[in-house]
């Protein structure tokens, strides 16, 4: 083929890709979808390796099957955990080098809890048993998740499972994890390369304190049948409603950064891969004495997802 002809064809292909319109709305899977997901959480009282806190690393293979009965709008899925690994490291003054609890389950038989595991770990075997029934709206956001509630009642009475020990498998964490796989665009309208939009999430920090996280996304480009989306994540602490309790610490964000990148199968209507990272330094000020007390929490998270089969 003549060189000029090849250049013209290549230019035309690039122009066609740039003008492609994509609706980032998930399609009902005809066959089971399997995603390999990973989550790393770090909550420390300082930036040094000796700082008190916890580090939680989770990985799993999740299977999603279309339910027998589908709603008129959106879709119904059943989620099953097919493989699971959880590694929790707790750093404190007693064990400054970190106490490690490791749970590994390869998919055969029941899940065995490691010796000395925190009460919260009792949730994991129950989640493997029950899975969860998920109802998604047309844009992929979660309308409801049911069938897994009993898993969170297994901890000893008076010993409520700690979210920091459950991460993406806490009740709120599962919602976020599922939405990270299916919800990209809340408007569900055709997008062209260069278009920008936002997703907003409300986070309940304490009984009276909330934060608003905004993910600003950009349709970055197209490669074959794959759409690429990138974005930045920013969190803002919301003012408390009513008159704040003087004993309630004032919360602020001293430092933060966050990003997300994902690939979407335009033909099949599903996520191919996603990586999201966040780092936040939370500053809590207790102003009840002559000299205010300030405490900083250094938090970070990294979430990955990859379609492994369907």
PDB file of C-alpha atoms in Angstrom:
ATOM      1  CA  UNK A   1       0.000   0.000   0.000  1.00  0.00           C
ATOM      2  CA  UNK A   2       1.256   3.480  -0.869  1.00  0.00           C
ATOM      3  CA  UNK A   3       2.664   5.415   2.111  1.00  0.00           C
ATOM      4  CA  UNK A   4       0.357   8.392   1.543  1.00  0.00           C
ATOM      5  CA  UNK A   5      -2.660   6.066   1.418  1.00  0.00           C
ATOM      6  CA  UNK A   6      -1.657   4.468   4.720  1.00  0.00           C
ATOM      7  CA  UNK A   7      -1.283   7.882   6.352  1.00  0.00           C
ATOM      8  CA  UNK A   8      -4.729   8.948   5.118  1.00  0.00           C
ATOM      9  CA  UNK A   9      -6.343   5.742   6.423  1.00  0.00           C
ATOM     10  CA  UNK A  10      -4.587   6.062   9.775  1.00  0.00           C
ATOM     11  CA  UNK A  11      -5.659   9.703  10.102  1.00  0.00           C
ATOM     12  CA  UNK A  12      -9.241   8.762   9.277  1.00  0.00           C
ATOM     13  CA  UNK A  13      -9.189   6.004  11.917  1.00  0.00           C
ATOM     14  CA  UNK A  14      -7.894   8.400  14.551  1.00  0.00           C
ATOM     15  CA  UNK A  15     -10.534  10.980  13.656  1.00  0.00           C
ATOM     16  CA  UNK A  16     -13.268   8.327  13.842  1.00  0.00           C
ATOM     17  CA  UNK A  17     -12.041   7.182  17.275  1.00  0.00           C
ATOM     18  CA  UNK A  18     -11.930  10.753  18.549  1.00  0.00           C
ATOM     19  CA  UNK A  19     -15.499  11.369  17.373  1.00  0.00           C
ATOM     20  CA  UNK A  20     -16.863   8.112  18.829  1.00  0.00           C
ATOM     21  CA  UNK A  21     -19.711   8.483  21.282  1.00  0.00           C
ATOM     22  CA  UNK A  22     -19.997   6.130  24.218  1.00  0.00           C
ATOM     23  CA  UNK A  23     -22.706   5.658  26.812  1.00  0.00           C
ATOM     24  CA  UNK A  24     -21.103   4.314  29.978  1.00  0.00           C
ATOM     25  CA  UNK A  25     -24.131   2.281  31.059  1.00  0.00           C
ATOM     26  CA  UNK A  26     -23.591  -1.371  32.041  1.00  0.00           C
ATOM     27  CA  UNK A  27     -25.268  -4.067  29.941  1.00  0.00           C
ATOM     28  CA  UNK A  28     -26.866  -7.125  31.504  1.00  0.00           C
ATOM     29  CA  UNK A  29     -24.266  -9.916  31.256  1.00  0.00           C
ATOM     30  CA  UNK A  30     -25.301 -12.943  29.228  1.00  0.00           C
ATOM     31  CA  UNK A  31     -22.688 -15.036  31.029  1.00  0.00           C
ATOM     32  CA  UNK A  32     -21.106 -14.725  34.495  1.00  0.00           C
ATOM     33  CA  UNK A  33     -18.678 -11.851  34.945  1.00  0.00           C
ATOM     34  CA  UNK A  34     -15.584 -12.386  37.069  1.00  0.00           C
ATOM     35  CA  UNK A  35     -13.493  -9.525  38.406  1.00  0.00           C
ATOM     36  CA  UNK A  36     -10.226  -9.795  40.257  1.00  0.00           C
ATOM     37  CA  UNK A  37     -10.303  -6.963  42.793  1.00  0.00           C
ATOM     38  CA  UNK A  38      -7.736  -5.664  45.237  1.00  0.00           C
ATOM     39  CA  UNK A  39      -7.846  -3.062  47.998  1.00  0.00           C
ATOM     40  CA  UNK A  40      -5.089  -1.639  50.176  1.00  0.00           C
ATOM     41  CA  UNK A  41      -5.988   0.595  53.104  1.00  0.00           C
ATOM     42  CA  UNK A  42      -3.614   2.358  55.466  1.00  0.00           C
ATOM     43  CA  UNK A  43      -4.669   4.328  58.550  1.00  0.00           C
ATOM     44  CA  UNK A  44      -1.707   5.602  60.575  1.00  0.00           C
ATOM     45  CA  UNK A  45      -1.181   8.308  63.195  1.00  0.00           C
ATOM     46  CA  UNK A  46       1.914   9.574  61.432  1.00  0.00           C
ATOM     47  CA  UNK A  47       3.984   9.248  58.250  1.00  0.00           C
ATOM     48  CA  UNK A  48       6.731   7.119  59.805  1.00  0.00           C
ATOM     49  CA  UNK A  49       6.836   3.280  59.583  1.00  0.00           C
ATOM     50  CA  UNK A  50       6.619   3.154  63.401  1.00  0.00           C
ATOM     51  CA  UNK A  51       3.368   5.119  63.605  1.00  0.00           C
ATOM     52  CA  UNK A  52       0.390   3.428  65.278  1.00  0.00           C
ATOM     53  CA  UNK A  53      -2.473   2.305  63.089  1.00  0.00           C
ATOM     54  CA  UNK A  54      -3.603  -0.427  60.701  1.00  0.00           C
ATOM     55  CA  UNK A  55      -2.799  -1.604  57.203  1.00  0.00           C
ATOM     56  CA  UNK A  56      -5.388  -3.806  55.471  1.00  0.00           C
ATOM     57  CA  UNK A  57      -4.759  -5.630  52.187  1.00  0.00           C
ATOM     58  CA  UNK A  58      -7.590  -7.501  50.474  1.00  0.00           C
ATOM     59  CA  UNK A  59      -7.832  -9.407  47.221  1.00  0.00           C
ATOM     60  CA  UNK A  60     -10.680 -11.479  45.837  1.00  0.00           C
ATOM     61  CA  UNK A  61     -12.285 -12.904  42.740  1.00  0.00           C
ATOM     62  CA  UNK A  62     -15.928 -11.828  42.491  1.00  0.00           C
ATOM     63  CA  UNK A  63     -18.475 -13.519  40.256  1.00  0.00           C
ATOM     64  CA  UNK A  64     -21.624 -11.728  39.076  1.00  0.00           C
ATOM     65  CA  UNK A  65     -24.558 -13.708  37.644  1.00  0.00           C
ATOM     66  CA  UNK A  66     -27.704 -12.195  36.172  1.00  0.00           C
ATOM     67  CA  UNK A  67     -30.713 -12.948  38.373  1.00  0.00           C
ATOM     68  CA  UNK A  68     -33.565 -15.009  36.957  1.00  0.00           C
ATOM     69  CA  UNK A  69     -36.010 -12.122  37.283  1.00  0.00           C
ATOM     70  CA  UNK A  70     -34.928  -8.706  36.024  1.00  0.00           C
ATOM     71  CA  UNK A  71     -36.486  -5.320  36.863  1.00  0.00           C
ATOM     72  CA  UNK A  72     -37.959  -3.092  34.163  1.00  0.00           C
ATOM     73  CA  UNK A  73     -35.111  -0.616  34.665  1.00  0.00           C
ATOM     74  CA  UNK A  74     -31.568  -1.368  35.741  1.00  0.00           C
ATOM     75  CA  UNK A  75     -30.504  -4.932  36.483  1.00  0.00           C
ATOM     76  CA  UNK A  76     -30.409  -7.574  39.212  1.00  0.00           C
ATOM     77  CA  UNK A  77     -27.249  -9.585  39.908  1.00  0.00           C
ATOM     78  CA  UNK A  78     -26.039 -12.134  42.419  1.00  0.00           C
ATOM     79  CA  UNK A  79     -22.478 -11.653  43.674  1.00  0.00           C
ATOM     80  CA  UNK A  80     -20.405 -14.630  44.800  1.00  0.00           C
ATOM     81  CA  UNK A  81     -16.931 -14.548  46.350  1.00  0.00           C
ATOM     82  CA  UNK A  82     -14.854 -17.253  44.650  1.00  0.00           C
ATOM     83  CA  UNK A  83     -11.467 -16.523  46.194  1.00  0.00           C
ATOM     84  CA  UNK A  84     -10.378 -14.345  49.112  1.00  0.00           C
ATOM     85  CA  UNK A  85      -7.215 -13.151  50.826  1.00  0.00           C
ATOM     86  CA  UNK A  86      -7.115 -10.691  53.728  1.00  0.00           C
ATOM     87  CA  UNK A  87      -3.966  -9.485  55.481  1.00  0.00           C
ATOM     88  CA  UNK A  88      -4.343  -7.159  58.477  1.00  0.00           C
ATOM     89  CA  UNK A  89      -1.341  -5.570  60.188  1.00  0.00           C
ATOM     90  CA  UNK A  90      -1.897  -3.678  63.445  1.00  0.00           C
ATOM     91  CA  UNK A  91       0.839  -1.340  64.664  1.00  0.00           C
ATOM     92  CA  UNK A  92       0.804  -0.239  68.326  1.00  0.00           C
ATOM     93  CA  UNK A  93       3.109   0.336  71.305  1.00  0.00           C
ATOM     94  CA  UNK A  94       2.940  -3.358  72.252  1.00  0.00           C
ATOM     95  CA  UNK A  95       3.928  -4.682  68.819  1.00  0.00           C
ATOM     96  CA  UNK A  96       5.575  -1.699  67.060  1.00  0.00           C
ATOM     97  CA  UNK A  97       6.753  -3.887  64.179  1.00  0.00           C
ATOM     98  CA  UNK A  98       3.154  -4.869  63.517  1.00  0.00           C
ATOM     99  CA  UNK A  99       0.967  -7.863  64.388  1.00  0.00           C
ATOM    100  CA  UNK A 100      -0.173  -9.698  61.236  1.00  0.00           C
ATOM    101  CA  UNK A 101      -3.414 -11.645  60.824  1.00  0.00           C
ATOM    102  CA  UNK A 102      -3.711 -13.532  57.533  1.00  0.00           C
ATOM    103  CA  UNK A 103      -6.824 -15.181  56.075  1.00  0.00           C
ATOM    104  CA  UNK A 104      -6.474 -17.107  52.817  1.00  0.00           C
ATOM    105  CA  UNK A 105      -9.196 -19.066  51.037  1.00  0.00           C
ATOM    106  CA  UNK A 106      -8.678 -20.593  47.615  1.00  0.00           C
ATOM    107  CA  UNK A 107     -12.299 -21.450  46.865  1.00  0.00           C
ATOM    108  CA  UNK A 108     -12.546 -25.007  48.198  1.00  0.00           C
ATOM    109  CA  UNK A 109     -14.444 -25.934  51.382  1.00  0.00           C
ATOM    110  CA  UNK A 110     -15.247 -23.484  54.135  1.00  0.00           C
ATOM    111  CA  UNK A 111     -13.217 -20.466  55.232  1.00  0.00           C
ATOM    112  CA  UNK A 112     -11.078 -21.135  58.317  1.00  0.00           C
ATOM    113  CA  UNK A 113     -10.415 -18.196  60.599  1.00  0.00           C
ATOM    114  CA  UNK A 114      -6.778 -17.743  61.650  1.00  0.00           C
ATOM    115  CA  UNK A 115      -5.924 -18.126  65.336  1.00  0.00           C
ATOM    116  CA  UNK A 116      -6.351 -14.895  67.279  1.00  0.00           C
ATOM    117  CA  UNK A 117      -8.268 -13.168  64.499  1.00  0.00           C
ATOM    118  CA  UNK A 118     -10.233 -10.035  65.474  1.00  0.00           C
ATOM    119  CA  UNK A 119     -13.972 -10.488  65.948  1.00  0.00           C
ATOM    120  CA  UNK A 120     -14.587  -8.608  62.697  1.00  0.00           C
ATOM    121  CA  UNK A 121     -12.953 -11.427  60.724  1.00  0.00           C
ATOM    122  CA  UNK A 122     -15.918 -13.687  61.540  1.00  0.00           C
ATOM    123  CA  UNK A 123     -17.799 -11.720  58.869  1.00  0.00           C
ATOM    124  CA  UNK A 124     -15.631 -13.040  56.019  1.00  0.00           C
ATOM    125  CA  UNK A 125     -16.682 -16.748  56.150  1.00  0.00           C
ATOM    126  CA  UNK A 126     -20.334 -15.724  56.319  1.00  0.00           C
ATOM    127  CA  UNK A 127     -20.023 -13.447  53.296  1.00  0.00           C
ATOM    128  CA  UNK A 128     -18.468 -16.319  51.351  1.00  0.00           C
ATOM    129  CA  UNK A 129     -21.457 -18.494  52.291  1.00  0.00           C
ATOM    130  CA  UNK A 130     -24.181 -15.995  51.464  1.00  0.00           C
ATOM    131  CA  UNK A 131     -22.865 -13.783  48.702  1.00  0.00           C
ATOM    132  CA  UNK A 132     -25.187 -10.847  48.005  1.00  0.00           C
ATOM    133  CA  UNK A 133     -28.153  -9.947  45.812  1.00  0.00           C
ATOM    134  CA  UNK A 134     -27.593  -6.639  44.054  1.00  0.00           C
ATOM    135  CA  UNK A 135     -30.047  -4.294  42.375  1.00  0.00           C
ATOM    136  CA  UNK A 136     -28.466  -1.695  40.098  1.00  0.00           C
ATOM    137  CA  UNK A 137     -29.994   1.382  38.534  1.00  0.00           C
ATOM    138  CA  UNK A 138     -29.583   1.997  34.816  1.00  0.00           C
ATOM    139  CA  UNK A 139     -26.377   4.000  35.405  1.00  0.00           C
ATOM    140  CA  UNK A 140     -24.824   1.154  37.423  1.00  0.00           C
ATOM    141  CA  UNK A 141     -25.238   2.769  40.834  1.00  0.00           C
ATOM    142  CA  UNK A 142     -26.485   0.575  43.672  1.00  0.00           C
ATOM    143  CA  UNK A 143     -30.184   0.693  44.455  1.00  0.00           C
ATOM    144  CA  UNK A 144     -29.995  -2.082  47.053  1.00  0.00           C
ATOM    145  CA  UNK A 145     -27.799  -4.924  48.296  1.00  0.00           C
ATOM    146  CA  UNK A 146     -29.532  -7.696  50.257  1.00  0.00           C
ATOM    147  CA  UNK A 147     -29.050 -11.281  51.375  1.00  0.00           C
ATOM    148  CA  UNK A 148     -25.776 -10.606  53.185  1.00  0.00           C
ATOM    149  CA  UNK A 149     -27.090  -8.781  56.254  1.00  0.00           C
ATOM    150  CA  UNK A 150     -26.766 -11.760  58.602  1.00  0.00           C
ATOM    151  CA  UNK A 151     -23.025 -11.903  57.952  1.00  0.00           C
ATOM    152  CA  UNK A 152     -22.578  -8.726  59.976  1.00  0.00           C
ATOM    153  CA  UNK A 153     -24.342 -10.147  63.045  1.00  0.00           C
ATOM    154  CA  UNK A 154     -21.822 -12.914  63.714  1.00  0.00           C
ATOM    155  CA  UNK A 155     -19.345 -10.926  65.800  1.00  0.00           C
ATOM    156  CA  UNK A 156     -19.557 -11.413  69.540  1.00  0.00           C
ATOM    157  CA  UNK A 157     -22.215  -9.339  71.244  1.00  0.00           C
ATOM    158  CA  UNK A 158     -20.831  -5.957  72.173  1.00  0.00           C
ATOM    159  CA  UNK A 159     -17.879  -6.341  69.789  1.00  0.00           C
ATOM    160  CA  UNK A 160     -19.064  -4.516  66.670  1.00  0.00           C
ATOM    161  CA  UNK A 161     -17.069  -5.361  63.544  1.00  0.00           C
ATOM    162  CA  UNK A 162     -14.625  -2.547  62.815  1.00  0.00           C
ATOM    163  CA  UNK A 163     -14.827  -1.065  59.349  1.00  0.00           C
ATOM    164  CA  UNK A 164     -11.039  -0.685  59.328  1.00  0.00           C
ATOM    165  CA  UNK A 165     -10.793  -4.498  59.591  1.00  0.00           C
ATOM    166  CA  UNK A 166     -13.322  -5.142  56.797  1.00  0.00           C
ATOM    167  CA  UNK A 167     -12.468  -2.483  54.228  1.00  0.00           C
ATOM    168  CA  UNK A 168     -14.160  -3.224  50.902  1.00  0.00           C
ATOM    169  CA  UNK A 169     -16.231  -5.975  52.557  1.00  0.00           C
ATOM    170  CA  UNK A 170     -17.873  -3.758  55.151  1.00  0.00           C
ATOM    171  CA  UNK A 171     -21.505  -2.913  54.411  1.00  0.00           C
ATOM    172  CA  UNK A 172     -20.591   0.519  53.046  1.00  0.00           C
ATOM    173  CA  UNK A 173     -17.453  -0.865  51.402  1.00  0.00           C
ATOM    174  CA  UNK A 174     -19.370  -3.404  49.320  1.00  0.00           C
ATOM    175  CA  UNK A 175     -21.567  -0.642  47.913  1.00  0.00           C
ATOM    176  CA  UNK A 176     -18.506   1.370  46.880  1.00  0.00           C
ATOM    177  CA  UNK A 177     -16.780  -1.712  45.458  1.00  0.00           C
ATOM    178  CA  UNK A 178     -19.785  -2.734  43.327  1.00  0.00           C
ATOM    179  CA  UNK A 179     -20.283   0.805  42.056  1.00  0.00           C
ATOM    180  CA  UNK A 180     -16.604   0.998  41.105  1.00  0.00           C
ATOM    181  CA  UNK A 181     -17.261  -1.930  38.723  1.00  0.00           C
ATOM    182  CA  UNK A 182     -20.553  -0.825  37.197  1.00  0.00           C
ATOM    183  CA  UNK A 183     -21.123   2.924  37.721  1.00  0.00           C
ATOM    184  CA  UNK A 184     -19.078   5.339  35.597  1.00  0.00           C
ATOM    185  CA  UNK A 185     -21.420   8.092  34.445  1.00  0.00           C
ATOM    186  CA  UNK A 186     -24.420   9.144  36.567  1.00  0.00           C
ATOM    187  CA  UNK A 187     -26.007  10.875  33.561  1.00  0.00           C
ATOM    188  CA  UNK A 188     -25.867   7.791  31.292  1.00  0.00           C
ATOM    189  CA  UNK A 189     -25.724   9.921  28.167  1.00  0.00           C
ATOM    190  CA  UNK A 190     -23.561   9.648  25.024  1.00  0.00           C
ATOM    191  CA  UNK A 191     -20.054  11.017  25.629  1.00  0.00           C
ATOM    192  CA  UNK A 192     -17.408  12.104  23.157  1.00  0.00           C
ATOM    193  CA  UNK A 193     -13.656  12.168  23.677  1.00  0.00           C
ATOM    194  CA  UNK A 194     -12.820  15.216  25.790  1.00  0.00           C
ATOM    195  CA  UNK A 195     -16.157  15.294  27.629  1.00  0.00           C
ATOM    196  CA  UNK A 196     -16.031  15.809  31.392  1.00  0.00           C
ATOM    197  CA  UNK A 197     -18.466  14.873  34.160  1.00  0.00           C
ATOM    198  CA  UNK A 198     -18.504  14.192  37.891  1.00  0.00           C
ATOM    199  CA  UNK A 199     -19.635  11.567  40.382  1.00  0.00           C
ATOM    200  CA  UNK A 200     -20.359  12.646  43.955  1.00  0.00           C
ATOM    201  CA  UNK A 201     -20.302  10.470  47.078  1.00  0.00           C
ATOM    202  CA  UNK A 202     -21.390  11.467  50.587  1.00  0.00           C
ATOM    203  CA  UNK A 203     -19.305   9.955  53.400  1.00  0.00           C
ATOM    204  CA  UNK A 204     -20.510   9.810  57.003  1.00  0.00           C
ATOM    205  CA  UNK A 205     -17.389  10.406  59.095  1.00  0.00           C
ATOM    206  CA  UNK A 206     -19.042  10.607  62.528  1.00  0.00           C
ATOM    207  CA  UNK A 207     -22.594  10.976  63.820  1.00  0.00           C
ATOM    208  CA  UNK A 208     -22.493  14.692  63.031  1.00  0.00           C
ATOM    209  CA  UNK A 209     -19.681  15.072  60.517  1.00  0.00           C
ATOM    210  CA  UNK A 210     -19.834  14.312  56.811  1.00  0.00           C
ATOM    211  CA  UNK A 211     -17.564  14.720  53.815  1.00  0.00           C
ATOM    212  CA  UNK A 212     -18.320  15.086  50.131  1.00  0.00           C
ATOM    213  CA  UNK A 213     -16.065  13.305  47.645  1.00  0.00           C
ATOM    214  CA  UNK A 214     -16.168  14.456  44.030  1.00  0.00           C
ATOM    215  CA  UNK A 215     -14.596  12.384  41.263  1.00  0.00           C
ATOM    216  CA  UNK A 216     -14.063  14.548  38.167  1.00  0.00           C
ATOM    217  CA  UNK A 217     -13.832  12.300  35.095  1.00  0.00           C
ATOM    218  CA  UNK A 218     -12.661  12.890  31.530  1.00  0.00           C
ATOM    219  CA  UNK A 219     -13.275  10.703  28.474  1.00  0.00           C
ATOM    220  CA  UNK A 220      -9.597  10.561  27.533  1.00  0.00           C
ATOM    221  CA  UNK A 221      -9.611   8.505  24.340  1.00  0.00           C
ATOM    222  CA  UNK A 222     -10.432   5.352  22.403  1.00  0.00           C
ATOM    223  CA  UNK A 223      -8.273   2.375  21.392  1.00  0.00           C
ATOM    224  CA  UNK A 224     -10.158  -0.147  19.276  1.00  0.00           C
ATOM    225  CA  UNK A 225     -13.308  -1.077  21.210  1.00  0.00           C
ATOM    226  CA  UNK A 226     -11.895   0.268  24.479  1.00  0.00           C
ATOM    227  CA  UNK A 227     -12.759   3.670  25.946  1.00  0.00           C
ATOM    228  CA  UNK A 228     -10.282   5.204  28.375  1.00  0.00           C
ATOM    229  CA  UNK A 229     -11.397   7.448  31.233  1.00  0.00           C
ATOM    230  CA  UNK A 230      -9.210   9.330  33.701  1.00  0.00           C
ATOM    231  CA  UNK A 231     -10.058  11.485  36.665  1.00  0.00           C
ATOM    232  CA  UNK A 232      -9.133  13.301  39.851  1.00  0.00           C
ATOM    233  CA  UNK A 233     -10.674  12.818  43.295  1.00  0.00           C
ATOM    234  CA  UNK A 234     -11.223  15.574  45.867  1.00  0.00           C
ATOM    235  CA  UNK A 235     -12.820  15.382  49.312  1.00  0.00           C
ATOM    236  CA  UNK A 236     -14.309  18.288  51.268  1.00  0.00           C
ATOM    237  CA  UNK A 237     -15.487  18.215  54.892  1.00  0.00           C
ATOM    238  CA  UNK A 238     -19.052  19.514  55.191  1.00  0.00           C
ATOM    239  CA  UNK A 239     -20.063  21.904  57.985  1.00  0.00           C
ATOM    240  CA  UNK A 240     -22.046  20.215  60.763  1.00  0.00           C
ATOM    241  CA  UNK A 241     -25.793  20.695  60.823  1.00  0.00           C
ATOM    242  CA  UNK A 242     -27.186  22.787  63.679  1.00  0.00           C
ATOM    243  CA  UNK A 243     -25.096  23.893  66.652  1.00  0.00           C
ATOM    244  CA  UNK A 244     -21.959  21.754  66.943  1.00  0.00           C
ATOM    245  CA  UNK A 245     -21.147  20.033  70.216  1.00  0.00           C
ATOM    246  CA  UNK A 246     -18.003  21.672  71.738  1.00  0.00           C
ATOM    247  CA  UNK A 247     -16.766  18.175  72.629  1.00  0.00           C
ATOM    248  CA  UNK A 248     -16.993  17.124  68.980  1.00  0.00           C
ATOM    249  CA  UNK A 249     -13.606  17.596  67.272  1.00  0.00           C
ATOM    250  CA  UNK A 250     -13.366  19.948  64.331  1.00  0.00           C
ATOM    251  CA  UNK A 251     -12.340  18.040  61.210  1.00  0.00           C
ATOM    252  CA  UNK A 252     -10.285  19.401  58.347  1.00  0.00           C
ATOM    253  CA  UNK A 253      -8.194  18.041  55.487  1.00  0.00           C
ATOM    254  CA  UNK A 254      -4.576  19.141  55.741  1.00  0.00           C
ATOM    255  CA  UNK A 255      -3.386  17.417  52.561  1.00  0.00           C
ATOM    256  CA  UNK A 256      -4.877  15.230  49.855  1.00  0.00           C
ATOM    257  CA  UNK A 257      -4.480  13.779  46.384  1.00  0.00           C
ATOM    258  CA  UNK A 258      -6.490  11.251  44.411  1.00  0.00           C
ATOM    259  CA  UNK A 259      -6.759   9.809  40.913  1.00  0.00           C
ATOM    260  CA  UNK A 260      -8.633   7.188  38.931  1.00  0.00           C
ATOM    261  CA  UNK A 261      -8.135   5.525  35.537  1.00  0.00           C
ATOM    262  CA  UNK A 262     -10.386   2.968  33.886  1.00  0.00           C
ATOM    263  CA  UNK A 263     -10.985   1.118  30.632  1.00  0.00           C
ATOM    264  CA  UNK A 264     -14.482   0.326  29.320  1.00  0.00           C
ATOM    265  CA  UNK A 265     -15.536  -2.198  26.682  1.00  0.00           C
ATOM    266  CA  UNK A 266     -17.726  -0.097  24.386  1.00  0.00           C
ATOM    267  CA  UNK A 267     -19.250  -3.052  22.536  1.00  0.00           C
ATOM    268  CA  UNK A 268     -20.040  -5.255  25.543  1.00  0.00           C
ATOM    269  CA  UNK A 269     -20.945  -2.423  27.930  1.00  0.00           C
ATOM    270  CA  UNK A 270     -18.732  -3.381  30.859  1.00  0.00           C
ATOM    271  CA  UNK A 271     -15.649  -2.371  32.793  1.00  0.00           C
ATOM    272  CA  UNK A 272     -12.360  -3.941  31.728  1.00  0.00           C
ATOM    273  CA  UNK A 273     -10.056  -2.484  34.370  1.00  0.00           C
ATOM    274  CA  UNK A 274      -9.893   0.253  36.977  1.00  0.00           C
ATOM    275  CA  UNK A 275      -7.269   1.706  39.320  1.00  0.00           C
ATOM    276  CA  UNK A 276      -8.011   4.347  41.948  1.00  0.00           C
ATOM    277  CA  UNK A 277      -5.669   5.863  44.529  1.00  0.00           C
ATOM    278  CA  UNK A 278      -6.259   8.329  47.361  1.00  0.00           C
ATOM    279  CA  UNK A 279      -4.179   9.913  50.097  1.00  0.00           C
ATOM    280  CA  UNK A 280      -5.659  12.175  52.792  1.00  0.00           C
ATOM    281  CA  UNK A 281      -4.250  13.710  55.965  1.00  0.00           C
ATOM    282  CA  UNK A 282      -7.187  14.294  58.313  1.00  0.00           C
ATOM    283  CA  UNK A 283      -6.758  16.910  61.033  1.00  0.00           C
ATOM    284  CA  UNK A 284      -8.975  16.738  64.137  1.00  0.00           C
ATOM    285  CA  UNK A 285      -8.887  19.677  66.563  1.00  0.00           C
ATOM    286  CA  UNK A 286     -10.414  19.429  70.044  1.00  0.00           C
ATOM    287  CA  UNK A 287     -10.873  22.964  71.336  1.00  0.00           C
ATOM    288  CA  UNK A 288     -12.013  22.457  74.950  1.00  0.00           C
ATOM    289  CA  UNK A 289      -8.847  23.540  76.752  1.00  0.00           C
ATOM    290  CA  UNK A 290      -6.632  26.619  76.727  1.00  0.00           C
ATOM    291  CA  UNK A 291      -4.353  24.876  74.243  1.00  0.00           C
ATOM    292  CA  UNK A 292      -6.283  23.084  71.483  1.00  0.00           C
ATOM    293  CA  UNK A 293      -5.357  19.433  70.915  1.00  0.00           C
ATOM    294  CA  UNK A 294      -4.615  18.502  67.299  1.00  0.00           C
ATOM    295  CA  UNK A 295      -4.444  14.918  66.029  1.00  0.00           C
ATOM    296  CA  UNK A 296      -3.583  13.907  62.464  1.00  0.00           C
ATOM    297  CA  UNK A 297      -4.535  10.678  60.706  1.00  0.00           C
ATOM    298  CA  UNK A 298      -2.618   9.694  57.586  1.00  0.00           C
ATOM    299  CA  UNK A 299      -4.891   7.607  55.369  1.00  0.00           C
ATOM    300  CA  UNK A 300      -4.363   6.083  51.961  1.00  0.00           C
ATOM    301  CA  UNK A 301      -6.168   3.599  49.740  1.00  0.00           C
ATOM    302  CA  UNK A 302      -5.563   1.861  46.450  1.00  0.00           C
ATOM    303  CA  UNK A 303      -8.240  -0.101  44.598  1.00  0.00           C
ATOM    304  CA  UNK A 304      -7.782  -2.227  41.494  1.00  0.00           C
ATOM    305  CA  UNK A 305     -10.201  -4.249  39.379  1.00  0.00           C
ATOM    306  CA  UNK A 306      -9.698  -6.364  36.280  1.00  0.00           C
ATOM    307  CA  UNK A 307     -12.138  -8.425  34.249  1.00  0.00           C
ATOM    308  CA  UNK A 308     -10.669 -11.921  34.246  1.00  0.00           C
ATOM    309  CA  UNK A 309     -13.397 -13.907  32.447  1.00  0.00           C
ATOM    310  CA  UNK A 310     -16.995 -13.722  31.323  1.00  0.00           C
TER     311      UNK A 310
END
